[in-house]
């Protein structure tokens, strides 16, 4: 099954952010795997997208960037910038492609002690992908420079609107949280104005659609808040931390006898965590999650999720996200292997494969060689298209992050790539044997 592309990120580029000095770019496939040693820059690569997401979703306008939010926490803008022995970057750049067609790139900096969007570039494919339309917006550009960025197609609209009006429309830079665009203001009559913004790209839609599961999915609680699920929202976007929605999603599925609840239970049993899960709405603000302590068939013995091992509470949000996500929606999971037995880590690759086959786009940041081996096996068994998997190795060279990417072949193998998991395991085995012999 070919995953449907609809308002989804298909590539990300980062420059000047933390350990990332020169621009590094990753193509987001249906399954994108980020691996590398600790502090190699894996989290730093996705973090700017999370900064944009929490800026867009905040209930008030926090300015160009919300530094201290639910998904990423900083106290100073300078903490985001790349720093070398000789100097520190003055700005950082975030770029991404949408549906393999529309490219957006934004530069952030500080001016007069205020965070600003220094520059925005929009490139859009048009007319059967044979022509490109490019709009470049700078924070300090003058009116004439702004007018030079107006595409010819927008001029046609202008001519129609001002045909009977001699005055030219005003033009200004319009900021929408962490994004900027150009806006034409038409003053036809007193107290009657009309504005046209361009480019027409809506990058906030793409960013809001991302589901993020951090390395620590919160501590197990005896009750969870009742949350609004926006079931009529086509984007299925849920602001803030996804784990806060898990109880309400499960409760909804259980009440509706939705097969998705059964699917989550199937995955929990596959991972040897539990075979049944239940919810109880205590009042209008609290929901309780209960799990069965009997993995084998028989009479269920439900206990509160806070009374079982961390494996359930850390894995449950991941499973719910993978089942909840819509085709084209990205689920970004940091360290899915946390609190999973090695066998569970290996089996988890099957759950990823099923999510990808439904059109969900998955990004995982992992240290688990067993998950990667499981993905290779899914490809070798023809259950996953090798072209739908992207392996990205992060490493620090002279203090700067470099990313090397590759794909699997039809047998699930890859070529000369600096993945050192197998080498470490082999060296450990040799040292153990040597210790016993000598």
GROMACS .gro file of C-alpha atoms in nm:
model
  438
    1UNK     CA    1   0.000   0.000   0.000
    2UNK     CA    2   0.139   0.340  -0.099
    3UNK     CA    3   0.104   0.591   0.188
    4UNK     CA    4  -0.114   0.890   0.102
    5UNK     CA    5   0.061   1.227   0.113
    6UNK     CA    6  -0.157   1.507   0.242
    7UNK     CA    7  -0.017   1.801   0.436
    8UNK     CA    8   0.278   1.603   0.566
    9UNK     CA    9   0.649   1.672   0.604
   10UNK     CA   10   0.858   1.490   0.346
   11UNK     CA   11   1.197   1.641   0.435
   12UNK     CA   12   1.358   1.853   0.707
   13UNK     CA   13   1.674   2.065   0.697
   14UNK     CA   14   1.845   2.234   0.991
   15UNK     CA   15   2.134   2.482   0.999
   16UNK     CA   16   2.309   2.669   1.281
   17UNK     CA   17   2.118   2.488   1.558
   18UNK     CA   18   2.315   2.351   1.855
   19UNK     CA   19   2.571   2.101   1.719
   20UNK     CA   20   2.439   2.139   1.363
   21UNK     CA   21   2.653   2.401   1.189
   22UNK     CA   22   2.636   2.334   0.815
   23UNK     CA   23   2.293   2.251   0.676
   24UNK     CA   24   2.193   1.889   0.732
   25UNK     CA   25   1.894   1.745   0.551
   26UNK     CA   26   1.689   1.427   0.593
   27UNK     CA   27   1.426   1.288   0.358
   28UNK     CA   28   1.128   1.167   0.559
   29UNK     CA   29   1.013   0.832   0.423
   30UNK     CA   30   0.712   0.633   0.549
   31UNK     CA   31   0.961   0.504   0.809
   32UNK     CA   32   1.257   0.722   0.906
   33UNK     CA   33   1.509   0.591   1.158
   34UNK     CA   34   1.750   0.821   1.345
   35UNK     CA   35   2.046   0.649   1.511
   36UNK     CA   36   2.382   0.752   1.650
   37UNK     CA   37   2.576   0.785   1.973
   38UNK     CA   38   2.457   0.997   2.264
   39UNK     CA   39   2.482   1.375   2.199
   40UNK     CA   40   2.536   1.318   1.828
   41UNK     CA   41   2.251   1.556   1.735
   42UNK     CA   42   1.952   1.323   1.680
   43UNK     CA   43   1.715   1.509   1.911
   44UNK     CA   44   1.854   1.845   1.802
   45UNK     CA   45   1.750   1.771   1.447
   46UNK     CA   46   1.379   1.738   1.527
   47UNK     CA   47   1.371   1.986   1.817
   48UNK     CA   48   1.329   2.300   1.600
   49UNK     CA   49   1.010   2.149   1.455
   50UNK     CA   50   0.884   2.096   1.811
   51UNK     CA   51   0.965   2.460   1.890
   52UNK     CA   52   0.751   2.567   1.597
   53UNK     CA   53   0.471   2.332   1.702
   54UNK     CA   54   0.450   2.464   2.059
   55UNK     CA   55   0.468   2.823   1.931
   56UNK     CA   56   0.172   2.765   1.698
   57UNK     CA   57  -0.036   2.580   1.958
   58UNK     CA   58   0.002   2.822   2.251
   59UNK     CA   59  -0.323   2.993   2.358
   60UNK     CA   60  -0.161   3.338   2.331
   61UNK     CA   61   0.084   3.486   2.080
   62UNK     CA   62   0.431   3.417   2.229
   63UNK     CA   63   0.614   3.597   1.949
   64UNK     CA   64   0.836   3.439   1.687
   65UNK     CA   65   0.930   3.143   1.910
   66UNK     CA   66   0.800   3.000   2.236
   67UNK     CA   67   1.122   2.886   2.402
   68UNK     CA   68   0.981   2.743   2.724
   69UNK     CA   69   0.686   2.522   2.636
   70UNK     CA   70   0.549   2.170   2.679
   71UNK     CA   71   0.759   2.011   2.402
   72UNK     CA   72   1.092   2.193   2.440
   73UNK     CA   73   1.228   2.407   2.722
   74UNK     CA   74   1.490   2.681   2.698
   75UNK     CA   75   1.549   3.004   2.888
   76UNK     CA   76   1.763   3.191   2.634
   77UNK     CA   77   1.768   3.204   2.256
   78UNK     CA   78   2.146   3.169   2.261
   79UNK     CA   79   2.106   2.814   2.393
   80UNK     CA   80   1.969   2.718   2.050
   81UNK     CA   81   2.258   2.851   1.844
   82UNK     CA   82   2.558   2.660   1.717
   83UNK     CA   83   2.876   2.750   1.902
   84UNK     CA   84   3.230   2.668   1.790
   85UNK     CA   85   3.565   2.753   1.941
   86UNK     CA   86   3.588   3.075   1.747
   87UNK     CA   87   3.234   3.210   1.731
   88UNK     CA   88   2.863   3.155   1.790
   89UNK     CA   89   2.600   3.163   1.518
   90UNK     CA   90   2.365   3.461   1.526
   91UNK     CA   91   2.068   3.274   1.382
   92UNK     CA   92   1.942   2.927   1.296
   93UNK     CA   93   1.745   2.799   1.001
   94UNK     CA   94   1.460   2.547   0.974
   95UNK     CA   95   1.351   2.416   0.637
   96UNK     CA   96   1.099   2.154   0.535
   97UNK     CA   97   0.923   2.021   0.229
   98UNK     CA   98   0.551   1.945   0.223
   99UNK     CA   99   0.411   1.660   0.013
  100UNK     CA  100   0.735   1.663  -0.191
  101UNK     CA  101   0.614   1.982  -0.361
  102UNK     CA  102   0.617   2.289  -0.138
  103UNK     CA  103   0.941   2.402   0.028
  104UNK     CA  104   0.947   2.645   0.322
  105UNK     CA  105   1.256   2.780   0.495
  106UNK     CA  106   1.264   3.012   0.798
  107UNK     CA  107   1.551   3.188   0.974
  108UNK     CA  108   1.525   3.300   1.338
  109UNK     CA  109   1.743   3.550   1.521
  110UNK     CA  110   1.734   3.813   1.793
  111UNK     CA  111   1.716   4.185   1.714
  112UNK     CA  112   1.700   4.458   1.978
  113UNK     CA  113   1.644   4.189   2.241
  114UNK     CA  114   1.341   4.052   2.052
  115UNK     CA  115   1.314   3.717   1.873
  116UNK     CA  116   1.217   3.766   1.510
  117UNK     CA  117   1.163   3.571   1.190
  118UNK     CA  118   1.460   3.715   0.998
  119UNK     CA  119   1.379   3.554   0.666
  120UNK     CA  120   1.123   3.327   0.501
  121UNK     CA  121   1.152   3.154   0.165
  122UNK     CA  122   0.868   2.972  -0.008
  123UNK     CA  123   0.919   2.761  -0.321
  124UNK     CA  124   0.617   2.599  -0.482
  125UNK     CA  125   0.595   2.364  -0.779
  126UNK     CA  126   0.331   2.468  -1.030
  127UNK     CA  127   0.193   2.359  -1.368
  128UNK     CA  128   0.259   1.986  -1.355
  129UNK     CA  129   0.576   2.033  -1.150
  130UNK     CA  130   0.756   2.198  -1.443
  131UNK     CA  131   0.761   2.553  -1.303
  132UNK     CA  132   0.865   2.691  -0.967
  133UNK     CA  133   0.735   2.997  -0.789
  134UNK     CA  134   0.972   3.148  -0.534
  135UNK     CA  135   0.895   3.418  -0.278
  136UNK     CA  136   1.171   3.546  -0.049
  137UNK     CA  137   1.074   3.768   0.245
  138UNK     CA  138   1.325   3.952   0.465
  139UNK     CA  139   1.235   4.115   0.796
  140UNK     CA  140   1.397   4.445   0.696
  141UNK     CA  141   1.298   4.470   0.329
  142UNK     CA  142   1.143   4.794   0.206
  143UNK     CA  143   0.816   4.840   0.018
  144UNK     CA  144   0.972   4.823  -0.327
  145UNK     CA  145   1.162   4.504  -0.238
  146UNK     CA  146   0.838   4.354  -0.114
  147UNK     CA  147   0.660   4.439  -0.437
  148UNK     CA  148   0.935   4.267  -0.636
  149UNK     CA  149   0.839   3.940  -0.462
  150UNK     CA  150   0.478   3.948  -0.582
  151UNK     CA  151   0.423   3.650  -0.819
  152UNK     CA  152   0.272   3.715  -1.162
  153UNK     CA  153  -0.041   3.517  -1.076
  154UNK     CA  154  -0.104   3.753  -0.779
  155UNK     CA  155  -0.066   4.054  -1.010
  156UNK     CA  156  -0.359   3.921  -1.212
  157UNK     CA  157  -0.573   3.928  -0.898
  158UNK     CA  158  -0.449   4.277  -0.816
  159UNK     CA  159  -0.542   4.407  -1.161
  160UNK     CA  160  -0.892   4.268  -1.128
  161UNK     CA  161  -0.940   4.423  -0.785
  162UNK     CA  162  -0.799   4.766  -0.869
  163UNK     CA  163  -0.945   4.795  -1.218
  164UNK     CA  164  -1.174   5.074  -1.104
  165UNK     CA  165  -0.945   5.200  -0.829
  166UNK     CA  166  -0.644   5.417  -0.912
  167UNK     CA  167  -0.469   5.369  -0.579
  168UNK     CA  168  -0.218   5.087  -0.545
  169UNK     CA  169  -0.271   4.843  -0.258
  170UNK     CA  170  -0.055   4.874   0.050
  171UNK     CA  171   0.189   4.590   0.111
  172UNK     CA  172   0.328   4.473   0.441
  173UNK     CA  173   0.494   4.181   0.613
  174UNK     CA  174   0.243   3.977   0.809
  175UNK     CA  175   0.360   3.759   1.099
  176UNK     CA  176   0.162   3.456   1.207
  177UNK     CA  177   0.345   3.334   1.520
  178UNK     CA  178   0.668   3.177   1.391
  179UNK     CA  179   0.597   3.238   1.021
  180UNK     CA  180   0.588   3.547   0.801
  181UNK     CA  181   0.423   3.617   0.467
  182UNK     CA  182   0.337   3.922   0.256
  183UNK     CA  183  -0.005   4.082   0.267
  184UNK     CA  184  -0.168   4.322   0.020
  185UNK     CA  185  -0.423   4.562   0.172
  186UNK     CA  186  -0.688   4.707  -0.059
  187UNK     CA  187  -0.874   5.017   0.061
  188UNK     CA  188  -1.172   5.043  -0.174
  189UNK     CA  189  -1.394   5.259   0.041
  190UNK     CA  190  -1.381   5.411   0.383
  191UNK     CA  191  -1.390   5.140   0.650
  192UNK     CA  192  -1.383   4.873   0.380
  193UNK     CA  193  -1.055   4.688   0.343
  194UNK     CA  194  -0.957   4.357   0.195
  195UNK     CA  195  -0.631   4.172   0.244
  196UNK     CA  196  -0.463   3.904   0.035
  197UNK     CA  197  -0.177   3.705   0.189
  198UNK     CA  198   0.080   3.519  -0.017
  199UNK     CA  199   0.231   3.275  -0.057
  200UNK     CA  200  -0.080   3.071   0.011
  201UNK     CA  201   0.122   2.798   0.190
  202UNK     CA  202  -0.004   2.704   0.537
  203UNK     CA  203   0.303   2.563   0.715
  204UNK     CA  204   0.127   2.574   1.052
  205UNK     CA  205  -0.113   2.302   0.936
  206UNK     CA  206   0.175   2.064   0.865
  207UNK     CA  207   0.351   2.131   1.195
  208UNK     CA  208   0.036   2.099   1.407
  209UNK     CA  209  -0.033   1.760   1.253
  210UNK     CA  210   0.281   1.605   1.408
  211UNK     CA  211   0.236   1.364   1.702
  212UNK     CA  212   0.537   1.362   1.936
  213UNK     CA  213   0.621   1.090   2.189
  214UNK     CA  214   0.923   1.198   2.401
  215UNK     CA  215   1.174   0.958   2.555
  216UNK     CA  216   0.995   0.986   2.890
  217UNK     CA  217   0.619   0.953   2.838
  218UNK     CA  218   0.529   1.085   3.184
  219UNK     CA  219   0.495   0.895   3.511
  220UNK     CA  220   0.200   0.655   3.551
  221UNK     CA  221  -0.087   0.832   3.727
  222UNK     CA  222  -0.394   0.703   3.906
  223UNK     CA  223  -0.615   0.938   3.708
  224UNK     CA  224  -0.568   1.132   3.385
  225UNK     CA  225  -0.739   1.452   3.269
  226UNK     CA  226  -1.043   1.445   3.044
  227UNK     CA  227  -0.932   1.607   2.717
  228UNK     CA  228  -1.105   1.728   2.402
  229UNK     CA  229  -1.024   1.508   2.103
  230UNK     CA  230  -1.140   1.738   1.820
  231UNK     CA  231  -1.300   1.443   1.642
  232UNK     CA  232  -1.447   1.671   1.377
  233UNK     CA  233  -1.105   1.818   1.298
  234UNK     CA  234  -0.972   1.657   0.980
  235UNK     CA  235  -0.616   1.727   1.092
  236UNK     CA  236  -0.656   1.524   1.411
  237UNK     CA  237  -0.412   1.769   1.567
  238UNK     CA  238  -0.384   1.761   1.944
  239UNK     CA  239  -0.189   2.048   2.104
  240UNK     CA  240   0.062   1.992   2.381
  241UNK     CA  241   0.182   1.654   2.506
  242UNK     CA  242   0.013   1.360   2.338
  243UNK     CA  243   0.027   1.140   2.647
  244UNK     CA  244  -0.229   1.370   2.812
  245UNK     CA  245  -0.485   1.254   2.553
  246UNK     CA  246  -0.426   0.879   2.580
  247UNK     CA  247  -0.684   0.809   2.853
  248UNK     CA  248  -0.958   1.003   2.673
  249UNK     CA  249  -0.881   0.834   2.340
  250UNK     CA  250  -0.896   0.489   2.498
  251UNK     CA  251  -1.216   0.576   2.685
  252UNK     CA  252  -1.376   0.695   2.361
  253UNK     CA  253  -1.274   0.377   2.177
  254UNK     CA  254  -1.399   0.157   2.461
  255UNK     CA  255  -1.737   0.331   2.479
  256UNK     CA  256  -1.784   0.304   2.103
  257UNK     CA  257  -1.664  -0.058   2.088
  258UNK     CA  258  -1.411   0.068   1.837
  259UNK     CA  259  -1.183  -0.198   1.690
  260UNK     CA  260  -0.890   0.035   1.754
  261UNK     CA  261  -0.911  -0.046   2.127
  262UNK     CA  262  -0.886  -0.416   2.039
  263UNK     CA  263  -0.586  -0.340   1.819
  264UNK     CA  264  -0.405  -0.166   2.106
  265UNK     CA  265  -0.478  -0.465   2.331
  266UNK     CA  266  -0.346  -0.699   2.062
  267UNK     CA  267  -0.019  -0.506   2.051
  268UNK     CA  268   0.012  -0.500   2.431
  269UNK     CA  269  -0.030  -0.879   2.438
  270UNK     CA  270   0.218  -0.920   2.154
  271UNK     CA  271   0.473  -0.731   2.368
  272UNK     CA  272   0.392  -0.949   2.673
  273UNK     CA  273   0.271  -0.648   2.872
  274UNK     CA  274  -0.100  -0.725   2.921
  275UNK     CA  275  -0.396  -0.856   2.724
  276UNK     CA  276  -0.677  -0.625   2.836
  277UNK     CA  277  -0.714  -0.260   2.918
  278UNK     CA  278  -1.007  -0.073   3.068
  279UNK     CA  279  -1.107   0.285   3.143
  280UNK     CA  280  -1.332   0.438   3.404
  281UNK     CA  281  -1.453   0.798   3.386
  282UNK     CA  282  -1.460   0.898   3.750
  283UNK     CA  283  -1.607   1.246   3.693
  284UNK     CA  284  -1.606   1.522   3.432
  285UNK     CA  285  -1.236   1.588   3.482
  286UNK     CA  286  -1.073   1.250   3.557
  287UNK     CA  287  -1.034   0.915   3.380
  288UNK     CA  288  -0.877   0.604   3.528
  289UNK     CA  289  -0.679   0.352   3.321
  290UNK     CA  290  -0.683  -0.010   3.439
  291UNK     CA  291  -0.490  -0.304   3.297
  292UNK     CA  292  -0.526  -0.679   3.338
  293UNK     CA  293  -0.247  -0.858   3.520
  294UNK     CA  294  -0.327  -1.182   3.337
  295UNK     CA  295  -0.140  -1.206   3.009
  296UNK     CA  296  -0.268  -1.560   2.957
  297UNK     CA  297  -0.632  -1.632   2.887
  298UNK     CA  298  -0.853  -1.660   3.189
  299UNK     CA  299  -1.037  -1.438   3.434
  300UNK     CA  300  -0.917  -1.078   3.412
  301UNK     CA  301  -0.772  -0.914   3.720
  302UNK     CA  302  -0.772  -0.539   3.658
  303UNK     CA  303  -0.548  -0.303   3.853
  304UNK     CA  304  -0.469   0.064   3.814
  305UNK     CA  305  -0.195   0.135   3.559
  306UNK     CA  306   0.010   0.298   3.837
  307UNK     CA  307   0.033  -0.042   4.010
  308UNK     CA  308   0.209  -0.226   3.726
  309UNK     CA  309   0.555  -0.199   3.574
  310UNK     CA  310   0.666   0.104   3.377
  311UNK     CA  311   0.664  -0.098   3.056
  312UNK     CA  312   0.288  -0.052   3.017
  313UNK     CA  313   0.271   0.319   3.096
  314UNK     CA  314   0.569   0.401   2.875
  315UNK     CA  315   0.458   0.188   2.580
  316UNK     CA  316   0.083   0.254   2.586
  317UNK     CA  317   0.106   0.616   2.455
  318UNK     CA  318   0.321   0.496   2.165
  319UNK     CA  319   0.074   0.224   2.066
  320UNK     CA  320  -0.226   0.456   2.097
  321UNK     CA  321  -0.050   0.717   1.880
  322UNK     CA  322   0.033   0.465   1.607
  323UNK     CA  323  -0.328   0.342   1.599
  324UNK     CA  324  -0.483   0.689   1.634
  325UNK     CA  325  -0.277   0.858   1.360
  326UNK     CA  326  -0.434   0.914   1.019
  327UNK     CA  327  -0.273   0.836   0.680
  328UNK     CA  328  -0.008   1.095   0.607
  329UNK     CA  329   0.023   1.197   0.971
  330UNK     CA  330   0.371   1.179   1.129
  331UNK     CA  331   0.430   1.004   1.461
  332UNK     CA  332   0.774   1.093   1.601
  333UNK     CA  333   0.886   0.850   1.875
  334UNK     CA  334   1.195   0.901   2.086
  335UNK     CA  335   1.343   0.574   2.213
  336UNK     CA  336   1.044   0.340   2.165
  337UNK     CA  337   1.250   0.064   2.329
  338UNK     CA  338   1.236   0.220   2.677
  339UNK     CA  339   1.128  -0.038   2.940
  340UNK     CA  340   1.074  -0.307   2.676
  341UNK     CA  341   1.229  -0.653   2.707
  342UNK     CA  342   1.470  -0.735   2.418
  343UNK     CA  343   1.207  -0.967   2.268
  344UNK     CA  344   0.953  -0.684   2.286
  345UNK     CA  345   1.196  -0.450   2.111
  346UNK     CA  346   1.234  -0.696   1.825
  347UNK     CA  347   0.859  -0.753   1.795
  348UNK     CA  348   0.791  -0.378   1.806
  349UNK     CA  349   0.915  -0.360   1.446
  350UNK     CA  350   0.603  -0.557   1.340
  351UNK     CA  351   0.381  -0.293   1.501
  352UNK     CA  352   0.569  -0.019   1.314
  353UNK     CA  353   0.528  -0.210   0.989
  354UNK     CA  354   0.150  -0.234   1.036
  355UNK     CA  355   0.125   0.140   1.109
  356UNK     CA  356   0.328   0.223   0.797
  357UNK     CA  357   0.111  -0.010   0.587
  358UNK     CA  358  -0.193   0.199   0.694
  359UNK     CA  359  -0.022   0.512   0.562
  360UNK     CA  360   0.101   0.648   0.896
  361UNK     CA  361   0.446   0.806   0.863
  362UNK     CA  362   0.676   0.706   1.149
  363UNK     CA  363   1.001   0.865   1.268
  364UNK     CA  364   1.189   0.684   1.543
  365UNK     CA  365   1.502   0.788   1.731
  366UNK     CA  366   1.651   0.472   1.873
  367UNK     CA  367   1.952   0.299   2.028
  368UNK     CA  368   1.798  -0.046   1.979
  369UNK     CA  369   1.977  -0.274   1.731
  370UNK     CA  370   1.689  -0.522   1.778
  371UNK     CA  371   1.429  -0.277   1.643
  372UNK     CA  372   1.648  -0.210   1.340
  373UNK     CA  373   1.706  -0.583   1.289
  374UNK     CA  374   1.332  -0.637   1.312
  375UNK     CA  375   1.270  -0.373   1.044
  376UNK     CA  376   1.529  -0.540   0.822
  377UNK     CA  377   1.341  -0.868   0.870
  378UNK     CA  378   1.009  -0.706   0.776
  379UNK     CA  379   1.170  -0.583   0.454
  380UNK     CA  380   1.330  -0.922   0.382
  381UNK     CA  381   0.989  -1.087   0.432
  382UNK     CA  382   0.839  -0.849   0.172
  383UNK     CA  383   0.608  -0.690   0.430
  384UNK     CA  384   0.770  -0.349   0.388
  385UNK     CA  385   0.899  -0.175   0.079
  386UNK     CA  386   1.274  -0.107   0.121
  387UNK     CA  387   1.228   0.229  -0.052
  388UNK     CA  388   0.993   0.329   0.229
  389UNK     CA  389   1.268   0.302   0.492
  390UNK     CA  390   1.534   0.566   0.555
  391UNK     CA  391   1.829   0.502   0.788
  392UNK     CA  392   2.009   0.811   0.915
  393UNK     CA  393   2.329   0.792   1.116
  394UNK     CA  394   2.427   1.095   1.329
  395UNK     CA  395   2.783   1.155   1.445
  396UNK     CA  396   2.992   1.442   1.574
  397UNK     CA  397   3.301   1.539   1.373
  398UNK     CA  398   3.513   1.809   1.537
  399UNK     CA  399   3.215   1.898   1.752
  400UNK     CA  400   2.972   1.935   1.460
  401UNK     CA  401   2.688   1.702   1.363
  402UNK     CA  402   2.701   1.522   1.032
  403UNK     CA  403   2.423   1.299   0.899
  404UNK     CA  404   2.477   1.006   0.667
  405UNK     CA  405   2.169   0.847   0.511
  406UNK     CA  406   2.107   0.520   0.333
  407UNK     CA  407   1.827   0.284   0.230
  408UNK     CA  408   1.775  -0.090   0.265
  409UNK     CA  409   1.792  -0.321  -0.033
  410UNK     CA  410   1.524  -0.580  -0.114
  411UNK     CA  411   1.689  -0.828   0.126
  412UNK     CA  412   1.677  -0.583   0.415
  413UNK     CA  413   2.051  -0.518   0.419
  414UNK     CA  414   2.248  -0.197   0.380
  415UNK     CA  415   2.597  -0.127   0.251
  416UNK     CA  416   2.899   0.038   0.408
  417UNK     CA  417   2.731   0.243   0.677
  418UNK     CA  418   2.871   0.348   1.017
  419UNK     CA  419   2.615   0.160   1.226
  420UNK     CA  420   2.829   0.017   1.506
  421UNK     CA  421   2.570  -0.182   1.705
  422UNK     CA  422   2.683  -0.515   1.566
  423UNK     CA  423   3.049  -0.430   1.621
  424UNK     CA  424   2.987  -0.343   1.985
  425UNK     CA  425   2.799  -0.668   2.045
  426UNK     CA  426   3.072  -0.868   1.871
  427UNK     CA  427   3.348  -0.701   2.073
  428UNK     CA  428   3.158  -0.763   2.398
  429UNK     CA  429   3.119  -1.132   2.310
  430UNK     CA  430   3.491  -1.165   2.230
  431UNK     CA  431   3.593  -0.999   2.557
  432UNK     CA  432   3.359  -1.227   2.752
  433UNK     CA  433   3.506  -1.536   2.586
  434UNK     CA  434   3.860  -1.412   2.647
  435UNK     CA  435   3.781  -1.344   3.012
  436UNK     CA  436   3.658  -1.703   3.057
  437UNK     CA  437   3.948  -1.863   2.870
  438UNK     CA  438   4.233  -1.661   3.010
   0.00000   0.00000   0.00000
